[in-house]
mmCIF file of C-alpha atoms and ligand atoms in Angstrom:
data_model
loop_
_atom_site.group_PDB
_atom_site.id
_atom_site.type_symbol
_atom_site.label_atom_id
_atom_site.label_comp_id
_atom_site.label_asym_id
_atom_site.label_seq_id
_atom_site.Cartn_x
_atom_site.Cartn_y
_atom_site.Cartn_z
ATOM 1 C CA UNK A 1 30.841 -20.410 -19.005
ATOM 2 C CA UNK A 2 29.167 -17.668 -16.808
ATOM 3 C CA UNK A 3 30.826 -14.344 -16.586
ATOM 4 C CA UNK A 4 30.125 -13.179 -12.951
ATOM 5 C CA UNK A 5 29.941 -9.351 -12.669
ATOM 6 C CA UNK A 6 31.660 -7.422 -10.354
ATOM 7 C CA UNK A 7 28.516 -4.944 -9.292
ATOM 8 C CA UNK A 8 24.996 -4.811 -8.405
ATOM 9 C CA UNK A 9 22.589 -2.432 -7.993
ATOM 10 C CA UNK A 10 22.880 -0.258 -4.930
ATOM 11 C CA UNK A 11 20.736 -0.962 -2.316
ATOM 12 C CA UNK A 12 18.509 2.165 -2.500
ATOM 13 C CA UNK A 13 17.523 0.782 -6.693
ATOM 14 C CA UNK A 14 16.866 -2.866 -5.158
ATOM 15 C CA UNK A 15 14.779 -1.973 -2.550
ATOM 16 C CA UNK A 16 12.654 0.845 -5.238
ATOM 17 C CA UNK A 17 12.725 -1.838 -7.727
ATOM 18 C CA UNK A 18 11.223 -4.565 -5.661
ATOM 19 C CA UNK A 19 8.753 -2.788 -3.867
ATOM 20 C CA UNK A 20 7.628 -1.125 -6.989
ATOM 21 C CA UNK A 21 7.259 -4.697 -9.415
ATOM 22 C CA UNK A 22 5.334 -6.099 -6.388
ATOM 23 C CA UNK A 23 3.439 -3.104 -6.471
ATOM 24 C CA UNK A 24 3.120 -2.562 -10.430
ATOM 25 C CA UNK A 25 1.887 -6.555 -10.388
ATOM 26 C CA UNK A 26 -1.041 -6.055 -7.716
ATOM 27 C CA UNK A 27 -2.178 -2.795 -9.844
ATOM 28 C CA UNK A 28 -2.007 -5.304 -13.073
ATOM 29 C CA UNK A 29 -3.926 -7.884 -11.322
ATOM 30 C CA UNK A 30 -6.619 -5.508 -9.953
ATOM 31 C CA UNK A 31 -7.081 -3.484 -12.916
ATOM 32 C CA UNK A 32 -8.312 -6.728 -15.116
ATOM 33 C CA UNK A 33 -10.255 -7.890 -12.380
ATOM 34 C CA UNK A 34 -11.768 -4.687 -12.205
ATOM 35 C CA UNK A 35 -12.295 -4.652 -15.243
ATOM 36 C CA UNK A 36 -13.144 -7.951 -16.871
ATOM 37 C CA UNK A 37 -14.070 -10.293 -13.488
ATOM 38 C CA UNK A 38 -17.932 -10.653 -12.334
ATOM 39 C CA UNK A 39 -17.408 -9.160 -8.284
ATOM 40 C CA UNK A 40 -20.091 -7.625 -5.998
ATOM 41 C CA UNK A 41 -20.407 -3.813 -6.548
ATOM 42 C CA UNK A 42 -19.222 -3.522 -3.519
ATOM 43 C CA UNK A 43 -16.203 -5.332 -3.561
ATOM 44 C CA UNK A 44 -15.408 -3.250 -7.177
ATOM 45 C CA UNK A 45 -15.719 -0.199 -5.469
ATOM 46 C CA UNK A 46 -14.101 -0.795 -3.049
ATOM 47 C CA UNK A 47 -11.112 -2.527 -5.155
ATOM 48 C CA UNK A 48 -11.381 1.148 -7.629
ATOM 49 C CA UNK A 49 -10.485 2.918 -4.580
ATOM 50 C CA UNK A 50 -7.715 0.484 -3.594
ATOM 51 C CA UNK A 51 -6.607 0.552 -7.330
ATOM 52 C CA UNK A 52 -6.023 4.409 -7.270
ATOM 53 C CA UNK A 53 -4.859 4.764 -4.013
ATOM 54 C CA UNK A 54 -1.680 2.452 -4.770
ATOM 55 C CA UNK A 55 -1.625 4.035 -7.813
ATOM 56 C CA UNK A 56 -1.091 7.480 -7.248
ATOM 57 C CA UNK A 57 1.429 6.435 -4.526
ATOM 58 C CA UNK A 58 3.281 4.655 -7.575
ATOM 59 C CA UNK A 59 3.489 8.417 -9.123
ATOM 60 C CA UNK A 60 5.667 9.823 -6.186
ATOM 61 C CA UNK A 61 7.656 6.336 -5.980
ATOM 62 C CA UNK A 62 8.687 7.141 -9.802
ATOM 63 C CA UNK A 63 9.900 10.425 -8.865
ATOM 64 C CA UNK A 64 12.439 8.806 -6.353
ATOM 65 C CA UNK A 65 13.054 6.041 -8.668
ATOM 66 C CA UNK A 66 14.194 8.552 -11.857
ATOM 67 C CA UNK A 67 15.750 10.784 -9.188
ATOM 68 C CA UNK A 68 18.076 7.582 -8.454
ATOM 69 C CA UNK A 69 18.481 7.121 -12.098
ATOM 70 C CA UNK A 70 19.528 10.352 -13.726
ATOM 71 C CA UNK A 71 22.276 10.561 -10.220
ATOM 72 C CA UNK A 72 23.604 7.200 -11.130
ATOM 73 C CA UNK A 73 24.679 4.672 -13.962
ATOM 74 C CA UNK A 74 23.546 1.469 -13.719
ATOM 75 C CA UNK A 75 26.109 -1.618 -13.349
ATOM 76 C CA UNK A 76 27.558 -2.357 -16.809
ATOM 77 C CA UNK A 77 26.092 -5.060 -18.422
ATOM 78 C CA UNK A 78 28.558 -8.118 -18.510
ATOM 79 C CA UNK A 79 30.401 -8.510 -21.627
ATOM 80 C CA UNK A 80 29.827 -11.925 -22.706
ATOM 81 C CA UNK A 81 26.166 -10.160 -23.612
ATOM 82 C CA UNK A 82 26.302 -9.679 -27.603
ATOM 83 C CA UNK A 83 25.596 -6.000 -28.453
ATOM 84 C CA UNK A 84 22.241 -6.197 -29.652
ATOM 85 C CA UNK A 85 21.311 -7.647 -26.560
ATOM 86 C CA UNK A 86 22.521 -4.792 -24.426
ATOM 87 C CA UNK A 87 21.002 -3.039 -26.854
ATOM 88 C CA UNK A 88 17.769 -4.450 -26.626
ATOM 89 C CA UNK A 89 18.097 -4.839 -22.530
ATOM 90 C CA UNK A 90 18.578 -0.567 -22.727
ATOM 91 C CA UNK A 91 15.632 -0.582 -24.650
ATOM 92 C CA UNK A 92 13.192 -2.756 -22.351
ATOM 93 C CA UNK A 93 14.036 -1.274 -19.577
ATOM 94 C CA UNK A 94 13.653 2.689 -21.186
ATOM 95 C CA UNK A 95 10.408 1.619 -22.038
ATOM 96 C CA UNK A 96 9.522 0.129 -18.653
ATOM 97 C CA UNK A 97 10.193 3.763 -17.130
ATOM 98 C CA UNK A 98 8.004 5.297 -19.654
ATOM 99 C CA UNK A 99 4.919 3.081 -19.052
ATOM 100 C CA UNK A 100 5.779 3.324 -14.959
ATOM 101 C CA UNK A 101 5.131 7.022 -15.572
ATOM 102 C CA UNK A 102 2.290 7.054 -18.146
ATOM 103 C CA UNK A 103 -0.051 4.397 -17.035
ATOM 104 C CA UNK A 104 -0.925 6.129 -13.757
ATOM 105 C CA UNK A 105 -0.515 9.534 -15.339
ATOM 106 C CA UNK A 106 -3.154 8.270 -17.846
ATOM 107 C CA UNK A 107 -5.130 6.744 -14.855
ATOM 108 C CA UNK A 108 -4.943 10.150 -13.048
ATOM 109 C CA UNK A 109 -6.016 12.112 -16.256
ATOM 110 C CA UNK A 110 -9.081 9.572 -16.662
ATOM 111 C CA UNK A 111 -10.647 10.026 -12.958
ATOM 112 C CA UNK A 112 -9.843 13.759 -12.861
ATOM 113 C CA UNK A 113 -11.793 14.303 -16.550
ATOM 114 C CA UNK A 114 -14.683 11.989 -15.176
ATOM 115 C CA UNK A 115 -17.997 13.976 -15.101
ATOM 116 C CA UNK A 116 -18.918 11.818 -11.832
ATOM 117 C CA UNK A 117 -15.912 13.547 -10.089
ATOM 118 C CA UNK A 118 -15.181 10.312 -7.416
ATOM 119 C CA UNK A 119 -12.320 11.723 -5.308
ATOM 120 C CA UNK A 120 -9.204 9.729 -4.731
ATOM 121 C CA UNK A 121 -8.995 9.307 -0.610
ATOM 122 C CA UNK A 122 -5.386 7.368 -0.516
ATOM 123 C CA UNK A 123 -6.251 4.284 1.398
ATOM 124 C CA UNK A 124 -8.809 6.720 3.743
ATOM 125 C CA UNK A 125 -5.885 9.024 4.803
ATOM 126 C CA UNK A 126 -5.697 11.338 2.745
ATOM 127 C CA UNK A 127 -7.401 13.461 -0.418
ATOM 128 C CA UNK A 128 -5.079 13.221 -3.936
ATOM 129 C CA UNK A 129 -6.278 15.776 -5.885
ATOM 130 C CA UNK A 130 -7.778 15.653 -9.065
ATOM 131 C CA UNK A 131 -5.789 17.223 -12.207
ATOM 132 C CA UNK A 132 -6.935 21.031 -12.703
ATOM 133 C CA UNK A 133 -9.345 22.115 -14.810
ATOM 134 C CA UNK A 134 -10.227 18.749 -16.537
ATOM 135 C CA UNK A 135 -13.392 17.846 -14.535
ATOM 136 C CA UNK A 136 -16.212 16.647 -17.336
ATOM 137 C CA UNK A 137 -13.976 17.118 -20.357
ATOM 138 C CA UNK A 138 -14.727 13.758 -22.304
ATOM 139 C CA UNK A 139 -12.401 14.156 -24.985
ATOM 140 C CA UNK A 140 -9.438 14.154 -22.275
ATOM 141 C CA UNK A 141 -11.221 11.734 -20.054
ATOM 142 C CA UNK A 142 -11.569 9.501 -23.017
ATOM 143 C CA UNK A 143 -8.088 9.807 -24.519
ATOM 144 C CA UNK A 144 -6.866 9.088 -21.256
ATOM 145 C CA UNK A 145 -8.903 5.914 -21.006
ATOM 146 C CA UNK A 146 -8.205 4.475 -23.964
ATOM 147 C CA UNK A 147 -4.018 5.556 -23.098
ATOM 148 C CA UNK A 148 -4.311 3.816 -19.840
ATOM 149 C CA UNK A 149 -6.214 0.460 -21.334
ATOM 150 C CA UNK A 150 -3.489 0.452 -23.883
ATOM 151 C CA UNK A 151 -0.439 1.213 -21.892
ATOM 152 C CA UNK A 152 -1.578 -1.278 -19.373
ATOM 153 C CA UNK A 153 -1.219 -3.897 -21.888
ATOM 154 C CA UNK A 154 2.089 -2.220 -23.408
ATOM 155 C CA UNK A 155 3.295 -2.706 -19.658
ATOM 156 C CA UNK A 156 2.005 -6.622 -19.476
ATOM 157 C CA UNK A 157 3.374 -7.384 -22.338
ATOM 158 C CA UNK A 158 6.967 -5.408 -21.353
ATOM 159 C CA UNK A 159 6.860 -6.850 -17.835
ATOM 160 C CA UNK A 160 6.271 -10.703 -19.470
ATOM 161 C CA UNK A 161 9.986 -9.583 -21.878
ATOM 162 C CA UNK A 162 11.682 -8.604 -19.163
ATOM 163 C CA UNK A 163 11.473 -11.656 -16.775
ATOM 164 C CA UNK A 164 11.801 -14.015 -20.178
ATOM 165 C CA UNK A 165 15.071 -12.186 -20.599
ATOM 166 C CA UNK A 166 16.327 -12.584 -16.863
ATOM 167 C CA UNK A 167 15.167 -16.555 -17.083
ATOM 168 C CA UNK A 168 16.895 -16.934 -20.782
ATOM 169 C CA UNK A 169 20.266 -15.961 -19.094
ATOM 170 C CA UNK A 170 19.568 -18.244 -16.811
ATOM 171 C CA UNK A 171 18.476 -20.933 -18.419
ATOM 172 C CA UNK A 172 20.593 -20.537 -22.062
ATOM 173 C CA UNK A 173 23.529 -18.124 -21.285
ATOM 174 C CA UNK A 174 23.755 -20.049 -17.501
ATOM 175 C CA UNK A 175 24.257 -16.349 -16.244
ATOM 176 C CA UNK A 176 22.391 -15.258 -13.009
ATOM 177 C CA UNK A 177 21.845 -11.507 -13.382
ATOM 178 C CA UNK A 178 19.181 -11.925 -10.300
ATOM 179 C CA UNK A 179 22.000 -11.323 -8.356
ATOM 180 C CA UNK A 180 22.758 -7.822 -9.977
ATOM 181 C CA UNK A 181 19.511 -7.004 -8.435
ATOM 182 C CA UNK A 182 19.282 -8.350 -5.171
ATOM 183 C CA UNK A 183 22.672 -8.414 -1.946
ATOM 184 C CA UNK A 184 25.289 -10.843 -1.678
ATOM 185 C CA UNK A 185 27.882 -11.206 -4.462
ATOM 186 C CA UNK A 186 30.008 -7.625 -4.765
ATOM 187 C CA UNK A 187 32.434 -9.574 -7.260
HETATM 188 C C1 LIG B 1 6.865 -6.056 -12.345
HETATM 189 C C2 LIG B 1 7.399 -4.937 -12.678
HETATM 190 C C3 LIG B 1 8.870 -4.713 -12.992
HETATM 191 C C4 LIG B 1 9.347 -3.558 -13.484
HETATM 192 C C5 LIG B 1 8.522 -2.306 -13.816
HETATM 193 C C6 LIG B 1 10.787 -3.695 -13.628
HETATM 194 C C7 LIG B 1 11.620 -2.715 -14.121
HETATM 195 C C8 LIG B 1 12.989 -2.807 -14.244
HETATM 196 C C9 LIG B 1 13.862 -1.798 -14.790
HETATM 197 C C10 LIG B 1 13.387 -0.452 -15.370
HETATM 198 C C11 LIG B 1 15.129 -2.238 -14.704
HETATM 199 C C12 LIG B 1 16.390 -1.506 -15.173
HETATM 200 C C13 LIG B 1 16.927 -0.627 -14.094
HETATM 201 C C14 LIG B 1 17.923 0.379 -14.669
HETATM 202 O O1 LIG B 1 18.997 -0.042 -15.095
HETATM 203 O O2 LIG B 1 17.594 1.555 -14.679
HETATM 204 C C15 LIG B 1 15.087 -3.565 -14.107
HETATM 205 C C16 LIG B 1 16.184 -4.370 -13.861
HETATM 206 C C17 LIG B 1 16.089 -5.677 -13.470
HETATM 207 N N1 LIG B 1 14.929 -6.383 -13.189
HETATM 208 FE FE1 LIG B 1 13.068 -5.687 -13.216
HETATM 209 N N2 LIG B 1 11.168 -4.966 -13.230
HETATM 210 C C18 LIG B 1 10.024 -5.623 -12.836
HETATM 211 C C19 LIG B 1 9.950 -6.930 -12.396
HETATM 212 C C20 LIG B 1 11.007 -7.806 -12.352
HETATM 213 C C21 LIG B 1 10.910 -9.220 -12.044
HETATM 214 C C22 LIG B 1 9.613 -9.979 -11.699
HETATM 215 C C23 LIG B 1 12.169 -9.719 -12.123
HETATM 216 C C24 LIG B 1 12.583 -11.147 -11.920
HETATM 217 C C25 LIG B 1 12.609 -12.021 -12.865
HETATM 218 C C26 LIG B 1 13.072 -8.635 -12.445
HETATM 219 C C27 LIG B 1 14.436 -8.725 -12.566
HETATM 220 C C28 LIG B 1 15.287 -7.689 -12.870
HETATM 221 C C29 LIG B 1 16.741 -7.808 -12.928
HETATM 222 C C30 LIG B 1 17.553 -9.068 -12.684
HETATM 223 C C31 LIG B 1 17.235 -6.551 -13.291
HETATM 224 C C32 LIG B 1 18.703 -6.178 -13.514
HETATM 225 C C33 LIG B 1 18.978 -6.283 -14.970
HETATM 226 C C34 LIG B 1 20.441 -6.107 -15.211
HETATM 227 O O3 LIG B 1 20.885 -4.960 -15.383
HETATM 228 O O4 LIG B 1 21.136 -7.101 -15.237
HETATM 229 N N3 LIG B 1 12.331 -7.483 -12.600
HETATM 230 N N4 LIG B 1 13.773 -3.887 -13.846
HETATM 231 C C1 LIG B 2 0.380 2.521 -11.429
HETATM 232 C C2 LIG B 2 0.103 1.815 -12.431
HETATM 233 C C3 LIG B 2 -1.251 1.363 -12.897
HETATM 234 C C4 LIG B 2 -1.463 0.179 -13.520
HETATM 235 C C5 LIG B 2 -0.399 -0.879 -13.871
HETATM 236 C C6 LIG B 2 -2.878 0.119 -13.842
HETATM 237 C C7 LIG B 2 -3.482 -0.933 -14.509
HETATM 238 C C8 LIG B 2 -4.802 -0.980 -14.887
HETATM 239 C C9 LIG B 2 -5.402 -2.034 -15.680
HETATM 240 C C10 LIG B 2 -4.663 -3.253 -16.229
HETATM 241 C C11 LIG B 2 -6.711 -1.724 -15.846
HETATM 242 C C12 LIG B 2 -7.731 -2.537 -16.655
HETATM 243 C C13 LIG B 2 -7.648 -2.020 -18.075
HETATM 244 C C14 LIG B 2 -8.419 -2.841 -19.069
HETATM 245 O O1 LIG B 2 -7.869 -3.844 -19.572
HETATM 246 O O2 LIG B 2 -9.547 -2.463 -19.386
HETATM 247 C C15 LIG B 2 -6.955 -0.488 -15.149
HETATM 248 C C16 LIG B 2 -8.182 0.161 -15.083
HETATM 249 C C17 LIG B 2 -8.400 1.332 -14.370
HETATM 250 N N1 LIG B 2 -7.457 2.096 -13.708
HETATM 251 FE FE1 LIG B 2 -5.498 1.663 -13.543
HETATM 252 N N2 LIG B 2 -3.496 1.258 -13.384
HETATM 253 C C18 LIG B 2 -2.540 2.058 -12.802
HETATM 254 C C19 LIG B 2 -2.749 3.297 -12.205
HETATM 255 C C20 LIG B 2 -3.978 3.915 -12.063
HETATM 256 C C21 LIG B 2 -4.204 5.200 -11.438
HETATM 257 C C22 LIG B 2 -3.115 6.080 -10.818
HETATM 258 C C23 LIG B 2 -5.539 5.454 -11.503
HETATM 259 C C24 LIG B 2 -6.321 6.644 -10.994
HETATM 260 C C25 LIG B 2 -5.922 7.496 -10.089
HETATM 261 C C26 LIG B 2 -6.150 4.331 -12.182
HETATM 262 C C27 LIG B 2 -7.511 4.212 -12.442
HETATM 263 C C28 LIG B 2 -8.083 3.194 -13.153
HETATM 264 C C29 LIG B 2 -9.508 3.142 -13.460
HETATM 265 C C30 LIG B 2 -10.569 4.159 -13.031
HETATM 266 C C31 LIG B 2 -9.692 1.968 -14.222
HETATM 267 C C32 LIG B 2 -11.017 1.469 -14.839
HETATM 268 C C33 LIG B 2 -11.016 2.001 -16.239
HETATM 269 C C34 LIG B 2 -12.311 1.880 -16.923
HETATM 270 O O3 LIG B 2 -13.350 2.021 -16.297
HETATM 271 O O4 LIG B 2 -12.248 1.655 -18.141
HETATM 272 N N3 LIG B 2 -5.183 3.406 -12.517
HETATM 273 N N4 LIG B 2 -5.780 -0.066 -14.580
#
């Protein structure tokens, strides 16, 4: 028997966290076919500039999005949940916030340390700057490669978890928790 909670999300966290896993999946998407799909050169650099653009963006929209965290607690988890899988849903999502902030930071790190120096216009608007003093170094540029490749698939692999776990309530525990993240029920 489902156990209907009596909160959601507030409105500010919905909108931050929809906007931001549409966002997060586009930057997924055009990373691997960046990197692993046969495209015209032009198209690639075209979809590298795209790729940081959005991605540096994503940097300041994780500011907002911890700044909403650390000011409020998150709806408690219903209940019904066994322990170890609040436990578990505390530690998905912790790690979620740590790859939302690493895998650009990496991805900033790597075009910043690149000897070819490529600046980042965001979407033609405006210049991001590179990280100081990092231009050329290729121990940092390629630590930060090889953090961003891996983090990237940390994230996948996180992001494929986390929307198992919302259908297995649904499907198993016949528990919507969609609805803790989106407006309607109140309780
Ligand atoms: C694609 C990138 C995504 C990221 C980075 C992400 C991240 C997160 C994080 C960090 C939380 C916990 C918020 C907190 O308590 O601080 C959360 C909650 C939630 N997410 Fe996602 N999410 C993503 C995509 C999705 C998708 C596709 C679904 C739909 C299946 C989804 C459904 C939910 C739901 C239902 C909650 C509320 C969980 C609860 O407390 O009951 N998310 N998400
Ligand atoms: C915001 C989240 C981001 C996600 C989810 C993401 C995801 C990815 C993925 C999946 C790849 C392909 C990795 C592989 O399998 O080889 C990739 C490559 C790349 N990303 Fe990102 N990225 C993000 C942010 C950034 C940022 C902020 C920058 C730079 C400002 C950046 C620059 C690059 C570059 C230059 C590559 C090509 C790497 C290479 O040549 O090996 N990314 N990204």
């Amino acid at each position: 028997m489902a156990v209907y909670h009596s909160t959601r999300y507030t409105s500010v966290a919905i909108i931050l966290h929809w906007v931001m896993a549409i966002a997060f999946l586009l930057m997924l998407a055009s990373g691997y076919t960046m990197e692993y799909l046969e495209i015209p050169k032009e198209l690639k650099f075209n979809l590298y500039q795209w790729h940081k653009s959005l991605g540096v963006l994503l940097l300041v929209a994780f500011v907002l999005r911890i700044l909403w965290r650390v000011t409020h607690k998150p709806p408690f988890l219903p209940l019904s949940m066994p322990r170890w899988e609040r436990k578990a849903a505390k530690l998905g999502h912790f790690l979620l916030y740590v790859c939302m902030l690493f895998v650009p930071l990496a991805g900033w790190a790597m075009v910043s340390a690149s000897v070819y120096g490529l600046p980042t216009i965001v979407f033609g608007w405006f210049e991001w700057p590179h990280i100081p003093n990092l231009a050329g170094n290729e121990a940092i540029g390629g630590l930060a490669k090889t953090a961003h490749w891996v983090l990237a698939w940390a994230f996948t692999a996180l992001i494929l978890g986390h929307i198992a776990a919302v259908l297995k309530h649904r499907v198993i525990d016949k528990e919507n928790l969609l609805t803790r993240m989106w407006w309607g029920k109140k309780g």
